[in-house]
Amino acid sequence: MSTLLTILTILVSLALIAVILLQRSEGGGLGIGGGQGAGSFMTGRGTATFLTRATSILAALFMLFCLLLAVLNKGASGGQNGHDLLAAPPAPSQATQPSASTPVTPATH
């Protein structure tokens, strides 16, 4: 399941990159001139609306897949010493706490 989600995340991210690169920074869409060439199957406004909607959908899918991957891999060990980064911190051990049997006396000079 994790492998499938990873592959889907990569595909969605590549599609998101492609859709973003097709857009013009002024919002013209597809970067194609306004002539009656092969790119005139949609108006400039329709293309920009389509690309904006596609970007929104792909971004939402990308975030959803990333969250699902994080939840699925929550118990996986990682980081230094093989501990889980998302787990609760470990309880303090008794070696770090002073024992009640030995009183602590201040040093005098």
mmCIF file of N, CA, C and O in Angstrom:
data_model
loop_
_atom_site.group_PDB
_atom_site.id
_atom_site.type_symbol
_atom_site.label_atom_id
_atom_site.label_comp_id
_atom_site.label_asym_id
_atom_site.label_seq_id
_atom_site.Cartn_x
_atom_site.Cartn_y
_atom_site.Cartn_z
ATOM 1 N N MET A 1 0.822 -1.186 0.000
ATOM 2 C CA MET A 1 0.000 0.000 0.000
ATOM 3 C C MET A 1 0.868 1.252 0.000
ATOM 4 O O MET A 1 0.573 2.211 -0.686
ATOM 5 N N SER A 2 1.922 1.210 0.795
ATOM 6 C CA SER A 2 2.819 2.359 0.881
ATOM 7 C C SER A 2 3.534 2.602 -0.451
ATOM 8 O O SER A 2 3.713 3.757 -0.856
ATOM 9 N N THR A 3 3.910 1.530 -1.119
ATOM 10 C CA THR A 3 4.577 1.666 -2.418
ATOM 11 C C THR A 3 3.644 2.267 -3.447
ATOM 12 O O THR A 3 4.038 3.144 -4.228
ATOM 13 N N LEU A 4 2.391 1.831 -3.450
ATOM 14 C CA LEU A 4 1.407 2.385 -4.382
ATOM 15 C C LEU A 4 1.180 3.865 -4.125
ATOM 16 O O LEU A 4 1.138 4.670 -5.070
ATOM 17 N N LEU A 5 1.070 4.254 -2.863
ATOM 18 C CA LEU A 5 0.877 5.664 -2.534
ATOM 19 C C LEU A 5 2.102 6.496 -2.909
ATOM 20 O O LEU A 5 1.958 7.638 -3.343
ATOM 21 N N THR A 6 3.282 5.924 -2.749
ATOM 22 C CA THR A 6 4.496 6.644 -3.140
ATOM 23 C C THR A 6 4.529 6.876 -4.643
ATOM 24 O O THR A 6 4.855 7.976 -5.106
ATOM 25 N N ILE A 7 4.174 5.867 -5.410
ATOM 26 C CA ILE A 7 4.149 5.996 -6.876
ATOM 27 C C ILE A 7 3.098 7.019 -7.294
ATOM 28 O O ILE A 7 3.355 7.870 -8.155
ATOM 29 N N LEU A 8 1.916 6.962 -6.678
ATOM 30 C CA LEU A 8 0.868 7.928 -7.001
ATOM 31 C C LEU A 8 1.289 9.347 -6.630
ATOM 32 O O LEU A 8 0.998 10.306 -7.368
ATOM 33 N N THR A 9 1.983 9.508 -5.517
ATOM 34 C CA THR A 9 2.453 10.829 -5.106
ATOM 35 C C THR A 9 3.452 11.379 -6.109
ATOM 36 O O THR A 9 3.406 12.564 -6.459
ATOM 37 N N ILE A 10 4.344 10.537 -6.589
ATOM 38 C CA ILE A 10 5.328 10.977 -7.582
ATOM 39 C C ILE A 10 4.638 11.373 -8.883
ATOM 40 O O ILE A 10 4.956 12.408 -9.486
ATOM 41 N N LEU A 11 3.665 10.569 -9.323
ATOM 42 C CA LEU A 11 2.950 10.889 -10.566
ATOM 43 C C LEU A 11 2.159 12.190 -10.435
ATOM 44 O O LEU A 11 2.150 13.025 -11.353
ATOM 45 N N VAL A 12 1.497 12.373 -9.301
ATOM 46 C CA VAL A 12 0.732 13.603 -9.087
ATOM 47 C C VAL A 12 1.662 14.806 -9.017
ATOM 48 O O VAL A 12 1.361 15.871 -9.558
ATOM 49 N N SER A 13 2.824 14.642 -8.387
ATOM 50 C CA SER A 13 3.754 15.767 -8.306
ATOM 51 C C SER A 13 4.309 16.132 -9.681
ATOM 52 O O SER A 13 4.464 17.317 -9.993
ATOM 53 N N LEU A 14 4.585 15.144 -10.521
ATOM 54 C CA LEU A 14 5.043 15.439 -11.880
ATOM 55 C C LEU A 14 3.956 16.128 -12.698
ATOM 56 O O LEU A 14 4.228 17.077 -13.458
ATOM 57 N N ALA A 15 2.712 15.681 -12.544
ATOM 58 C CA ALA A 15 1.606 16.332 -13.241
ATOM 59 C C ALA A 15 1.407 17.753 -12.739
ATOM 60 O O ALA A 15 1.136 18.673 -13.518
ATOM 61 N N LEU A 16 1.573 17.962 -11.444
ATOM 62 C CA LEU A 16 1.441 19.295 -10.862
ATOM 63 C C LEU A 16 2.524 20.226 -11.396
ATOM 64 O O LEU A 16 2.242 21.389 -11.743
ATOM 65 N N ILE A 17 3.732 19.729 -11.506
ATOM 66 C CA ILE A 17 4.824 20.533 -12.074
ATOM 67 C C ILE A 17 4.513 20.903 -13.516
ATOM 68 O O ILE A 17 4.688 22.055 -13.934
ATOM 69 N N ALA A 18 4.025 19.940 -14.289
ATOM 70 C CA ALA A 18 3.709 20.209 -15.697
ATOM 71 C C ALA A 18 2.594 21.240 -15.831
ATOM 72 O O ALA A 18 2.686 22.160 -16.654
ATOM 73 N N VAL A 19 1.553 21.125 -15.026
ATOM 74 C CA VAL A 19 0.429 22.062 -15.115
ATOM 75 C C VAL A 19 0.867 23.462 -14.702
ATOM 76 O O VAL A 19 0.469 24.458 -15.315
ATOM 77 N N ILE A 20 1.709 23.558 -13.692
ATOM 78 C CA ILE A 20 2.187 24.866 -13.257
ATOM 79 C C ILE A 20 3.073 25.503 -14.324
ATOM 80 O O ILE A 20 2.980 26.705 -14.596
ATOM 81 N N LEU A 21 3.915 24.695 -14.968
ATOM 82 C CA LEU A 21 4.784 25.246 -16.004
ATOM 83 C C LEU A 21 4.017 25.649 -17.262
ATOM 84 O O LEU A 21 4.486 26.490 -18.028
ATOM 85 N N LEU A 22 2.847 25.073 -17.495
ATOM 86 C CA LEU A 22 2.043 25.452 -18.653
ATOM 87 C C LEU A 22 1.385 26.818 -18.486
ATOM 88 O O LEU A 22 1.036 27.465 -19.462
ATOM 89 N N GLN A 23 1.224 27.248 -17.257
ATOM 90 C CA GLN A 23 0.542 28.513 -17.011
ATOM 91 C C GLN A 23 1.472 29.684 -17.254
ATOM 92 O O GLN A 23 2.666 29.609 -16.988
ATOM 93 N N ARG A 24 0.896 30.772 -17.717
ATOM 94 C CA ARG A 24 1.640 32.012 -17.847
ATOM 95 C C ARG A 24 1.532 32.762 -16.537
ATOM 96 O O ARG A 24 0.545 32.665 -15.829
ATOM 97 N N SER A 25 2.531 33.523 -16.211
ATOM 98 C CA SER A 25 2.528 34.239 -14.947
ATOM 99 C C SER A 25 1.440 35.317 -14.915
ATOM 100 O O SER A 25 0.978 35.703 -13.861
ATOM 101 N N GLU A 26 1.000 35.818 -16.076
ATOM 102 C CA GLU A 26 -0.059 36.817 -16.121
ATOM 103 C C GLU A 26 -1.439 36.182 -16.090
ATOM 104 O O GLU A 26 -2.443 36.871 -16.150
ATOM 105 N N GLY A 27 -1.529 34.871 -16.092
ATOM 106 C CA GLY A 27 -2.807 34.182 -16.068
ATOM 107 C C GLY A 27 -3.366 33.927 -17.452
ATOM 108 O O GLY A 27 -4.539 33.635 -17.605
ATOM 109 N N GLY A 28 -2.545 34.021 -18.496
ATOM 110 C CA GLY A 28 -3.023 33.809 -19.850
ATOM 111 C C GLY A 28 -3.289 32.354 -20.163
ATOM 112 O O GLY A 28 -4.131 32.023 -20.978
ATOM 113 N N GLY A 29 -2.591 31.463 -19.550
ATOM 114 C CA GLY A 29 -2.810 30.039 -19.745
ATOM 115 C C GLY A 29 -2.104 29.479 -20.957
ATOM 116 O O GLY A 29 -2.131 30.060 -22.031
ATOM 117 N N LEU A 30 -1.434 28.388 -20.829
ATOM 118 C CA LEU A 30 -0.733 27.613 -21.852
ATOM 119 C C LEU A 30 0.412 28.341 -22.541
ATOM 120 O O LEU A 30 1.148 27.742 -23.277
ATOM 121 N N GLY A 31 0.567 29.604 -22.319
ATOM 122 C CA GLY A 31 1.667 30.335 -22.928
ATOM 123 C C GLY A 31 1.578 30.399 -24.441
ATOM 124 O O GLY A 31 2.539 30.729 -25.109
ATOM 125 N N ILE A 32 0.433 30.078 -25.021
ATOM 126 C CA ILE A 32 0.250 30.079 -26.467
ATOM 127 C C ILE A 32 -0.362 31.410 -26.867
ATOM 128 O O ILE A 32 -1.223 31.942 -26.181
ATOM 129 N N GLY A 33 0.067 31.937 -27.998
ATOM 130 C CA GLY A 33 -0.466 33.204 -28.482
ATOM 131 C C GLY A 33 -1.956 33.111 -28.752
ATOM 132 O O GLY A 33 -2.546 32.046 -28.820
ATOM 133 N N GLY A 34 -2.574 34.251 -28.934
ATOM 134 C CA GLY A 34 -4.020 34.296 -29.102
ATOM 135 C C GLY A 34 -4.485 34.014 -30.519
ATOM 136 O O GLY A 34 -5.631 34.287 -30.854
ATOM 137 N N GLY A 35 -3.639 33.493 -31.387
ATOM 138 C CA GLY A 35 -4.010 33.232 -32.774
ATOM 139 C C GLY A 35 -4.983 32.071 -32.912
ATOM 140 O O GLY A 35 -5.392 31.447 -31.949
ATOM 141 N N GLN A 36 -5.332 31.771 -34.142
ATOM 142 C CA GLN A 36 -6.285 30.695 -34.421
ATOM 143 C C GLN A 36 -5.557 29.396 -34.742
ATOM 144 O O GLN A 36 -6.014 28.625 -35.561
ATOM 145 N N GLY A 37 -4.455 29.134 -34.106
ATOM 146 C CA GLY A 37 -3.666 27.939 -34.374
ATOM 147 C C GLY A 37 -4.258 26.709 -33.714
ATOM 148 O O GLY A 37 -5.449 26.629 -33.401
ATOM 149 N N ALA A 38 -3.409 25.718 -33.469
ATOM 150 C CA ALA A 38 -3.855 24.445 -32.911
ATOM 151 C C ALA A 38 -4.308 24.588 -31.462
ATOM 152 O O ALA A 38 -5.091 23.779 -30.982
ATOM 153 N N GLY A 39 -3.851 25.622 -30.774
ATOM 154 C CA GLY A 39 -4.207 25.791 -29.375
ATOM 155 C C GLY A 39 -5.494 26.561 -29.164
ATOM 156 O O GLY A 39 -5.803 26.945 -28.039
ATOM 157 N N SER A 40 -6.272 26.801 -30.210
ATOM 158 C CA SER A 40 -7.469 27.625 -30.065
ATOM 159 C C SER A 40 -8.725 26.803 -29.785
ATOM 160 O O SER A 40 -9.820 27.285 -30.005
ATOM 161 N N PHE A 41 -8.580 25.580 -29.314
ATOM 162 C CA PHE A 41 -9.765 24.774 -29.016
ATOM 163 C C PHE A 41 -10.503 25.337 -27.808
ATOM 164 O O PHE A 41 -11.672 25.068 -27.622
ATOM 165 N N MET A 42 -9.822 26.115 -26.991
ATOM 166 C CA MET A 42 -10.448 26.783 -25.865
ATOM 167 C C MET A 42 -10.036 28.243 -25.900
ATOM 168 O O MET A 42 -8.978 28.585 -26.428
ATOM 169 N N THR A 43 -10.845 29.089 -25.335
ATOM 170 C CA THR A 43 -10.457 30.491 -25.245
ATOM 171 C C THR A 43 -9.373 30.645 -24.192
ATOM 172 O O THR A 43 -9.131 29.736 -23.400
ATOM 173 N N GLY A 44 -8.737 31.797 -24.178
ATOM 174 C CA GLY A 44 -7.701 32.053 -23.177
ATOM 175 C C GLY A 44 -8.249 31.974 -21.775
ATOM 176 O O GLY A 44 -7.626 31.442 -20.872
ATOM 177 N N ARG A 45 -9.457 32.484 -21.578
ATOM 178 C CA ARG A 45 -10.087 32.451 -20.250
ATOM 179 C C ARG A 45 -10.431 31.012 -19.857
ATOM 180 O O ARG A 45 -10.219 30.601 -18.728
ATOM 181 N N GLY A 46 -10.944 30.225 -20.801
ATOM 182 C CA GLY A 46 -11.289 28.835 -20.506
ATOM 183 C C GLY A 46 -10.073 27.998 -20.172
ATOM 184 O O GLY A 46 -10.106 27.143 -19.294
ATOM 185 N N THR A 47 -8.973 28.253 -20.887
ATOM 186 C CA THR A 47 -7.737 27.517 -20.616
ATOM 187 C C THR A 47 -7.197 27.863 -19.243
ATOM 188 O O THR A 47 -6.767 26.986 -18.493
ATOM 189 N N ALA A 48 -7.208 29.157 -18.907
ATOM 190 C CA ALA A 48 -6.714 29.581 -17.599
ATOM 191 C C ALA A 48 -7.567 28.992 -16.483
ATOM 192 O O ALA A 48 -7.049 28.561 -15.456
ATOM 193 N N THR A 49 -8.886 28.961 -16.679
ATOM 194 C CA THR A 49 -9.770 28.391 -15.673
ATOM 195 C C THR A 49 -9.512 26.895 -15.523
ATOM 196 O O THR A 49 -9.467 26.381 -14.402
ATOM 197 N N PHE A 50 -9.327 26.205 -16.639
ATOM 198 C CA PHE A 50 -9.041 24.774 -16.594
ATOM 199 C C PHE A 50 -7.721 24.499 -15.871
ATOM 200 O O PHE A 50 -7.644 23.608 -15.029
ATOM 201 N N LEU A 51 -6.683 25.257 -16.196
ATOM 202 C CA LEU A 51 -5.386 25.035 -15.571
ATOM 203 C C LEU A 51 -5.413 25.382 -14.087
ATOM 204 O O LEU A 51 -4.780 24.701 -13.274
ATOM 205 N N THR A 52 -6.158 26.411 -13.730
ATOM 206 C CA THR A 52 -6.280 26.769 -12.316
ATOM 207 C C THR A 52 -6.999 25.672 -11.552
ATOM 208 O O THR A 52 -6.595 25.292 -10.446
ATOM 209 N N ARG A 53 -8.065 25.158 -12.133
ATOM 210 C CA ARG A 53 -8.819 24.075 -11.481
ATOM 211 C C ARG A 53 -7.967 22.803 -11.393
ATOM 212 O O ARG A 53 -7.972 22.116 -10.368
ATOM 213 N N ALA A 54 -7.238 22.489 -12.458
ATOM 214 C CA ALA A 54 -6.379 21.301 -12.446
ATOM 215 C C ALA A 54 -5.278 21.442 -11.394
ATOM 216 O O ALA A 54 -4.952 20.477 -10.696
ATOM 217 N N THR A 55 -4.728 22.657 -11.265
ATOM 218 C CA THR A 55 -3.702 22.884 -10.248
ATOM 219 C C THR A 55 -4.261 22.678 -8.855
ATOM 220 O O THR A 55 -3.623 22.048 -7.999
ATOM 221 N N SER A 56 -5.452 23.181 -8.611
ATOM 222 C CA SER A 56 -6.066 23.030 -7.289
ATOM 223 C C SER A 56 -6.334 21.565 -6.958
ATOM 224 O O SER A 56 -6.061 21.109 -5.839
ATOM 225 N N ILE A 57 -6.858 20.833 -7.920
ATOM 226 C CA ILE A 57 -7.164 19.417 -7.691
ATOM 227 C C ILE A 57 -5.891 18.611 -7.464
ATOM 228 O O ILE A 57 -5.810 17.790 -6.544
ATOM 229 N N LEU A 58 -4.873 18.849 -8.285
ATOM 230 C CA LEU A 58 -3.612 18.117 -8.131
ATOM 231 C C LEU A 58 -2.921 18.463 -6.816
ATOM 232 O O LEU A 58 -2.338 17.591 -6.165
ATOM 233 N N ALA A 59 -2.995 19.729 -6.399
ATOM 234 C CA ALA A 59 -2.391 20.114 -5.122
ATOM 235 C C ALA A 59 -3.116 19.439 -3.956
ATOM 236 O O ALA A 59 -2.477 18.970 -3.007
ATOM 237 N N ALA A 60 -4.436 19.369 -4.033
ATOM 238 C CA ALA A 60 -5.199 18.700 -2.975
ATOM 239 C C ALA A 60 -4.869 17.207 -2.928
ATOM 240 O O ALA A 60 -4.701 16.633 -1.845
ATOM 241 N N LEU A 61 -4.750 16.568 -4.087
ATOM 242 C CA LEU A 61 -4.374 15.150 -4.134
ATOM 243 C C LEU A 61 -2.972 14.934 -3.574
ATOM 244 O O LEU A 61 -2.732 13.972 -2.839
ATOM 245 N N PHE A 62 -2.046 15.831 -3.912
ATOM 246 C CA PHE A 62 -0.680 15.713 -3.416
ATOM 247 C C PHE A 62 -0.650 15.799 -1.891
ATOM 248 O O PHE A 62 0.005 14.987 -1.227
ATOM 249 N N MET A 63 -1.369 16.755 -1.322
ATOM 250 C CA MET A 63 -1.398 16.883 0.143
ATOM 251 C C MET A 63 -2.059 15.674 0.788
ATOM 252 O O MET A 63 -1.593 15.182 1.822
ATOM 253 N N LEU A 64 -3.132 15.173 0.187
ATOM 254 C CA LEU A 64 -3.815 14.003 0.728
ATOM 255 C C LEU A 64 -2.906 12.777 0.721
ATOM 256 O O LEU A 64 -2.805 12.052 1.713
ATOM 257 N N PHE A 65 -2.213 12.556 -0.392
ATOM 258 C CA PHE A 65 -1.306 11.410 -0.482
ATOM 259 C C PHE A 65 -0.160 11.538 0.515
ATOM 260 O O PHE A 65 0.260 10.549 1.126
ATOM 261 N N CYS A 66 0.372 12.742 0.695
ATOM 262 C CA CYS A 66 1.459 12.932 1.661
ATOM 263 C C CYS A 66 0.985 12.662 3.079
ATOM 264 O O CYS A 66 1.701 12.038 3.872
ATOM 265 N N LEU A 67 -0.221 13.109 3.407
ATOM 266 C CA LEU A 67 -0.762 12.838 4.739
ATOM 267 C C LEU A 67 -0.993 11.339 4.945
ATOM 268 O O LEU A 67 -0.707 10.804 6.019
ATOM 269 N N LEU A 68 -1.529 10.671 3.932
ATOM 270 C CA LEU A 68 -1.737 9.229 4.040
ATOM 271 C C LEU A 68 -0.421 8.483 4.212
ATOM 272 O O LEU A 68 -0.331 7.537 5.003
ATOM 273 N N LEU A 69 0.608 8.898 3.487
ATOM 274 C CA LEU A 69 1.914 8.265 3.646
ATOM 275 C C LEU A 69 2.468 8.491 5.048
ATOM 276 O O LEU A 69 3.065 7.587 5.638
ATOM 277 N N ALA A 70 2.266 9.681 5.588
ATOM 278 C CA ALA A 70 2.746 9.967 6.941
ATOM 279 C C ALA A 70 2.020 9.112 7.970
ATOM 280 O O ALA A 70 2.630 8.594 8.908
ATOM 281 N N VAL A 71 0.720 8.933 7.796
ATOM 282 C CA VAL A 71 -0.049 8.117 8.737
ATOM 283 C C VAL A 71 0.330 6.645 8.612
ATOM 284 O O VAL A 71 0.488 5.952 9.619
ATOM 285 N N LEU A 72 0.499 6.153 7.389
ATOM 286 C CA LEU A 72 0.862 4.750 7.195
ATOM 287 C C LEU A 72 2.254 4.439 7.737
ATOM 288 O O LEU A 72 2.502 3.339 8.232
ATOM 289 N N ASN A 73 3.166 5.388 7.644
ATOM 290 C CA ASN A 73 4.543 5.155 8.085
ATOM 291 C C ASN A 73 4.794 5.695 9.485
ATOM 292 O O ASN A 73 5.937 5.900 9.870
ATOM 293 N N LYS A 74 3.751 5.914 10.240
ATOM 294 C CA LYS A 74 3.886 6.478 11.577
ATOM 295 C C LYS A 74 4.714 5.588 12.494
ATOM 296 O O LYS A 74 5.528 6.060 13.256
ATOM 297 N N GLY A 75 4.522 4.283 12.429
ATOM 298 C CA GLY A 75 5.234 3.369 13.302
ATOM 299 C C GLY A 75 6.608 2.982 12.805
ATOM 300 O O GLY A 75 7.335 2.291 13.490
ATOM 301 N N ALA A 76 6.979 3.426 11.611
ATOM 302 C CA ALA A 76 8.286 3.054 11.073
ATOM 303 C C ALA A 76 9.380 3.764 11.846
ATOM 304 O O ALA A 76 9.234 4.901 12.262
ATOM 305 N N SER A 77 10.472 3.063 12.047
ATOM 306 C CA SER A 77 11.579 3.676 12.787
ATOM 307 C C SER A 77 12.426 4.494 11.827
ATOM 308 O O SER A 77 12.579 4.169 10.664
ATOM 309 N N GLY A 78 12.941 5.554 12.331
ATOM 310 C CA GLY A 78 13.786 6.419 11.517
ATOM 311 C C GLY A 78 14.558 7.358 12.404
ATOM 312 O O GLY A 78 14.413 7.372 13.627
ATOM 313 N N GLY A 79 15.396 8.154 11.814
ATOM 314 C CA GLY A 79 16.179 9.091 12.589
ATOM 315 C C GLY A 79 17.356 8.414 13.265
ATOM 316 O O GLY A 79 17.711 7.281 12.970
ATOM 317 N N GLN A 80 17.945 9.117 14.199
ATOM 318 C CA GLN A 80 19.093 8.571 14.913
ATOM 319 C C GLN A 80 18.637 7.532 15.922
ATOM 320 O O GLN A 80 17.571 7.635 16.507
ATOM 321 N N ASN A 81 19.431 6.549 16.122
ATOM 322 C CA ASN A 81 19.202 5.464 17.087
ATOM 323 C C ASN A 81 17.943 4.661 16.800
ATOM 324 O O ASN A 81 17.478 3.931 17.652
ATOM 325 N N GLY A 82 17.340 4.797 15.638
ATOM 326 C CA GLY A 82 16.194 3.988 15.256
ATOM 327 C C GLY A 82 14.917 4.275 16.015
ATOM 328 O O GLY A 82 14.055 3.428 16.099
ATOM 329 N N HIS A 83 14.744 5.461 16.585
ATOM 330 C CA HIS A 83 13.504 5.753 17.302
ATOM 331 C C HIS A 83 12.498 6.432 16.387
ATOM 332 O O HIS A 83 12.858 7.035 15.389
ATOM 333 N N ASP A 84 11.249 6.337 16.746
ATOM 334 C CA ASP A 84 10.162 6.905 15.958
ATOM 335 C C ASP A 84 10.063 8.392 16.243
ATOM 336 O O ASP A 84 9.929 8.815 17.386
ATOM 337 N N LEU A 85 10.114 9.204 15.202
ATOM 338 C CA LEU A 85 10.074 10.649 15.367
ATOM 339 C C LEU A 85 8.696 11.154 15.769
ATOM 340 O O LEU A 85 8.573 12.212 16.378
ATOM 341 N N LEU A 86 7.639 10.420 15.425
ATOM 342 C CA LEU A 86 6.283 10.864 15.729
ATOM 343 C C LEU A 86 5.763 10.310 17.045
ATOM 344 O O LEU A 86 4.677 10.681 17.486
ATOM 345 N N ALA A 87 6.505 9.427 17.681
ATOM 346 C CA ALA A 87 6.050 8.807 18.924
ATOM 347 C C ALA A 87 6.203 9.780 20.084
ATOM 348 O O ALA A 87 6.943 10.760 20.020
ATOM 349 N N ALA A 88 5.497 9.497 21.158
ATOM 350 C CA ALA A 88 5.612 10.294 22.373
ATOM 351 C C ALA A 88 7.006 10.116 22.960
ATOM 352 O O ALA A 88 7.623 9.064 22.813
ATOM 353 N N PRO A 89 7.526 11.146 23.634
ATOM 354 C CA PRO A 89 8.865 11.001 24.209
ATOM 355 C C PRO A 89 8.884 9.930 25.287
ATOM 356 O O PRO A 89 7.877 9.715 25.974
ATOM 357 N N PRO A 90 9.997 9.242 25.442
ATOM 358 C CA PRO A 90 10.065 8.168 26.442
ATOM 359 C C PRO A 90 10.007 8.743 27.854
ATOM 360 O O PRO A 90 10.394 9.877 28.107
ATOM 361 N N ALA A 91 9.519 7.934 28.768
ATOM 362 C CA ALA A 91 9.454 8.341 30.176
ATOM 363 C C ALA A 91 10.865 8.421 30.726
ATOM 364 O O ALA A 91 11.738 7.636 30.342
ATOM 365 N N PRO A 92 11.121 9.370 31.619
ATOM 366 C CA PRO A 92 12.477 9.479 32.170
ATOM 367 C C PRO A 92 12.833 8.237 32.987
ATOM 368 O O PRO A 92 12.004 7.688 33.704
ATOM 369 N N SER A 93 14.059 7.816 32.847
ATOM 370 C CA SER A 93 14.497 6.615 33.569
ATOM 371 C C SER A 93 14.879 6.989 34.996
ATOM 372 O O SER A 93 15.096 8.149 35.320
ATOM 373 N N GLN A 94 14.995 5.984 35.839
ATOM 374 C CA GLN A 94 15.309 6.227 37.242
ATOM 375 C C GLN A 94 16.768 6.607 37.431
ATOM 376 O O GLN A 94 17.136 7.152 38.458
ATOM 377 N N ALA A 95 17.611 6.355 36.455
ATOM 378 C CA ALA A 95 19.026 6.697 36.579
ATOM 379 C C ALA A 95 19.220 8.214 36.548
ATOM 380 O O ALA A 95 20.168 8.731 37.122
ATOM 381 N N THR A 96 18.337 8.920 35.896
ATOM 382 C CA THR A 96 18.486 10.368 35.802
ATOM 383 C C THR A 96 17.859 11.086 36.989
ATOM 384 O O THR A 96 18.148 12.240 37.220
ATOM 385 N N GLN A 97 17.000 10.419 37.736
ATOM 386 C CA GLN A 97 16.372 11.037 38.889
ATOM 387 C C GLN A 97 17.198 10.756 40.140
ATOM 388 O O GLN A 97 17.690 9.641 40.329
ATOM 389 N N PRO A 98 17.360 11.759 41.049
ATOM 390 C CA PRO A 98 18.104 11.489 42.280
ATOM 391 C C PRO A 98 17.310 10.557 43.184
ATOM 392 O O PRO A 98 16.081 10.611 43.240
ATOM 393 N N SER A 99 18.009 9.684 43.836
ATOM 394 C CA SER A 99 17.322 8.738 44.709
ATOM 395 C C SER A 99 16.938 9.428 46.012
ATOM 396 O O SER A 99 17.605 10.351 46.479
ATOM 397 N N ALA A 100 15.874 8.983 46.618
ATOM 398 C CA ALA A 100 15.372 9.590 47.847
ATOM 399 C C ALA A 100 16.196 9.179 49.056
ATOM 400 O O ALA A 100 16.147 9.828 50.096
ATOM 401 N N SER A 101 17.000 8.115 48.973
ATOM 402 C CA SER A 101 17.735 7.624 50.133
ATOM 403 C C SER A 101 19.005 8.417 50.412
ATOM 404 O O SER A 101 19.475 8.452 51.534
ATOM 405 N N THR A 102 19.590 9.054 49.402
ATOM 406 C CA THR A 102 20.808 9.822 49.631
ATOM 407 C C THR A 102 20.473 11.302 49.672
ATOM 408 O O THR A 102 20.056 11.883 48.686
ATOM 409 N N PRO A 103 20.628 11.933 50.821
ATOM 410 C CA PRO A 103 20.322 13.361 50.912
ATOM 411 C C PRO A 103 21.388 14.194 50.222
ATOM 412 O O PRO A 103 22.570 13.832 50.203
ATOM 413 N N VAL A 104 20.956 15.275 49.649
ATOM 414 C CA VAL A 104 21.866 16.169 48.949
ATOM 415 C C VAL A 104 22.252 17.273 49.928
ATOM 416 O O VAL A 104 21.405 17.981 50.463
ATOM 417 N N THR A 105 23.555 17.404 50.211
ATOM 418 C CA THR A 105 24.023 18.434 51.135
ATOM 419 C C THR A 105 24.818 19.467 50.354
ATOM 420 O O THR A 105 25.612 19.128 49.465
ATOM 421 N N PRO A 106 24.625 20.741 50.655
ATOM 422 C CA PRO A 106 25.381 21.770 49.938
ATOM 423 C C PRO A 106 26.848 21.772 50.383
ATOM 424 O O PRO A 106 27.175 21.462 51.535
ATOM 425 N N ALA A 107 27.701 22.060 49.483
ATOM 426 C CA ALA A 107 29.138 22.090 49.777
ATOM 427 C C ALA A 107 29.474 23.393 50.484
ATOM 428 O O ALA A 107 28.988 24.464 50.137
ATOM 429 N N THR A 108 30.298 23.318 51.539
ATOM 430 C CA THR A 108 30.701 24.518 52.289
ATOM 431 C C THR A 108 32.189 24.762 52.077
ATOM 432 O O THR A 108 32.989 23.837 51.960
ATOM 433 N N HIS A 109 32.539 26.009 52.052
ATOM 434 C CA HIS A 109 33.949 26.364 51.849
ATOM 435 C C HIS A 109 34.550 26.929 53.072
ATOM 436 O O HIS A 109 34.165 27.604 53.873
#
